[in-house]
Coordinates of C-alpha atoms in Angstrom, one line a residue:
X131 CA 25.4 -18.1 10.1
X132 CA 25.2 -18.6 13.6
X133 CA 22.5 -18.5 15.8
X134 CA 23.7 -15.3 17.3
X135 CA 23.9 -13.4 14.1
X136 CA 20.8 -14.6 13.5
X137 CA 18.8 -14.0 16.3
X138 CA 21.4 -9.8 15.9
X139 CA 19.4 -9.5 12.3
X140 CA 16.1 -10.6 14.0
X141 CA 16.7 -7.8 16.3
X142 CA 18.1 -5.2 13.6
X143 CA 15.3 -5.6 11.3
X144 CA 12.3 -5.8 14.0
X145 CA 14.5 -2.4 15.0
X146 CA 14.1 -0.4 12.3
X147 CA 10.5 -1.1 10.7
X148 CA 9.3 -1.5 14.6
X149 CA 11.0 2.3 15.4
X150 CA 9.8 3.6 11.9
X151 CA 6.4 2.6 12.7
X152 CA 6.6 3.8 15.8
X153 CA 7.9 7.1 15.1
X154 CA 4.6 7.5 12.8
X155 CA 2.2 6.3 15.1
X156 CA 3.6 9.0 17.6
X157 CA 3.3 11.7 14.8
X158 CA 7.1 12.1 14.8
X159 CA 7.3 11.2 11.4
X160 CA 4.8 12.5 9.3
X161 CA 6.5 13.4 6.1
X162 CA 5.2 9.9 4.5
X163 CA 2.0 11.3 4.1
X164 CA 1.3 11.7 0.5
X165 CA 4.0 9.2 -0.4
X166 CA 3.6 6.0 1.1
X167 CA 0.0 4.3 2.0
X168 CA -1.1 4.3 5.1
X169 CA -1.1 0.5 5.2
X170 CA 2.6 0.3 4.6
X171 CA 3.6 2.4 7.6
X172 CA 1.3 1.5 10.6
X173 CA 1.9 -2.2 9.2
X174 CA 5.5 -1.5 9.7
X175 CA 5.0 -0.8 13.5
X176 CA 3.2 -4.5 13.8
X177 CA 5.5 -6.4 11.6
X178 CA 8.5 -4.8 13.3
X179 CA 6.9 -5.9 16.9
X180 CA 6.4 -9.4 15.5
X181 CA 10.3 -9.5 14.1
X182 CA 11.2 -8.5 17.6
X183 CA 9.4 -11.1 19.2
X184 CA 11.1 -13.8 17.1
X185 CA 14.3 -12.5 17.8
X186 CA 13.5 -12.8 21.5
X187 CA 11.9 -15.9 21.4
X188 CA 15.1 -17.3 19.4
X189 CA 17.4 -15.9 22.6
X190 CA 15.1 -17.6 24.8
X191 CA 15.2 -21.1 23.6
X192 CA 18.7 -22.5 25.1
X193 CA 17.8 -21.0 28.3
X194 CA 16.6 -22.6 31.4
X195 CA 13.4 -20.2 31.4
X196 CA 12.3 -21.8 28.0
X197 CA 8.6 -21.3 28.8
X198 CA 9.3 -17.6 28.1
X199 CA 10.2 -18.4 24.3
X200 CA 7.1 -19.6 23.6
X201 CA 5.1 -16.5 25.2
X202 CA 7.3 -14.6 22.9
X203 CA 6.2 -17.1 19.7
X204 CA 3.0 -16.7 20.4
X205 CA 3.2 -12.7 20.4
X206 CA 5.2 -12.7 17.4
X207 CA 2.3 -14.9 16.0
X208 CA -0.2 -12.3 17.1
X209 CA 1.3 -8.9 16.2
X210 CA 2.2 -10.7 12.9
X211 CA -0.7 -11.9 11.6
X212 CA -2.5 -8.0 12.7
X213 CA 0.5 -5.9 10.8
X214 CA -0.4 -8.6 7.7
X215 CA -3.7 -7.9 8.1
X216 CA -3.1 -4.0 8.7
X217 CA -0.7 -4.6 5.4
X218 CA -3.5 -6.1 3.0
X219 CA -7.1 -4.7 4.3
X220 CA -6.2 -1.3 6.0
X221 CA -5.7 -0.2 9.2
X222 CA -9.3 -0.2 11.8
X223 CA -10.0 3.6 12.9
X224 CA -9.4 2.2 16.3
X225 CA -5.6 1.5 15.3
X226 CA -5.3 4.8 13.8
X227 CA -3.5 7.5 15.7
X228 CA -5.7 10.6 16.7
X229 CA -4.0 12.8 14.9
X230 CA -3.4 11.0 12.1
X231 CA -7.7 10.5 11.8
X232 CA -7.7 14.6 12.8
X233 CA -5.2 15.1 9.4
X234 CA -7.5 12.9 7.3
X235 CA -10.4 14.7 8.3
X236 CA -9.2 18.2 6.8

């Protein structure tokens, strides 16, 4: 593979569980409730940003603004390790969305 398909699947993937997760934090989406946990979607939104940032990060590297692949490694580090940790604890009431918390408390 070559390092431009691999940086277009970086970009693809990050794409769609980034826009999924995004489309449920804005309450676009919201026929997942009752069929996929909580965890699973919001965690989405995170791990899609931290796919994202790899993929930029990757198109960064043979550049001469090189510095800016590493603030983009480091993001994907960050919003990595939180869509892991929204993944396997839960997601903090101060990630939920408000109307997501509003739905929960009916």
């Amino acid at each position: 593979m070559t390092p431009l398909g691999f940086v277009l699947i970086l970009f693809a993937i990050g794409f769609v569980f980034g826009g999924l997760g995004a489309l449920a934090y804005a309450g676009v989406w919201r026929s997942w409730i009752g069929r996929l946990h909580q965890n699973v979607v919001f965690g989405w939104f995170w791990l899609g940003l931290a796919v994202l940032s790899m993929g930029l990060a990757a198109s960064f590297i043979r550049t001469p603004v090189f510095g800016v692949s590493f603030v983009f490694a480091v993001a994907a580090a960050l919003t990595g390790a939180l869509g892991l940790w929204i993944l396997l604890s839960g997601v903090p009431k101060r990630l939920q969305p408000r109307w997501y918390r509003v739905e929960r408390e009916r």
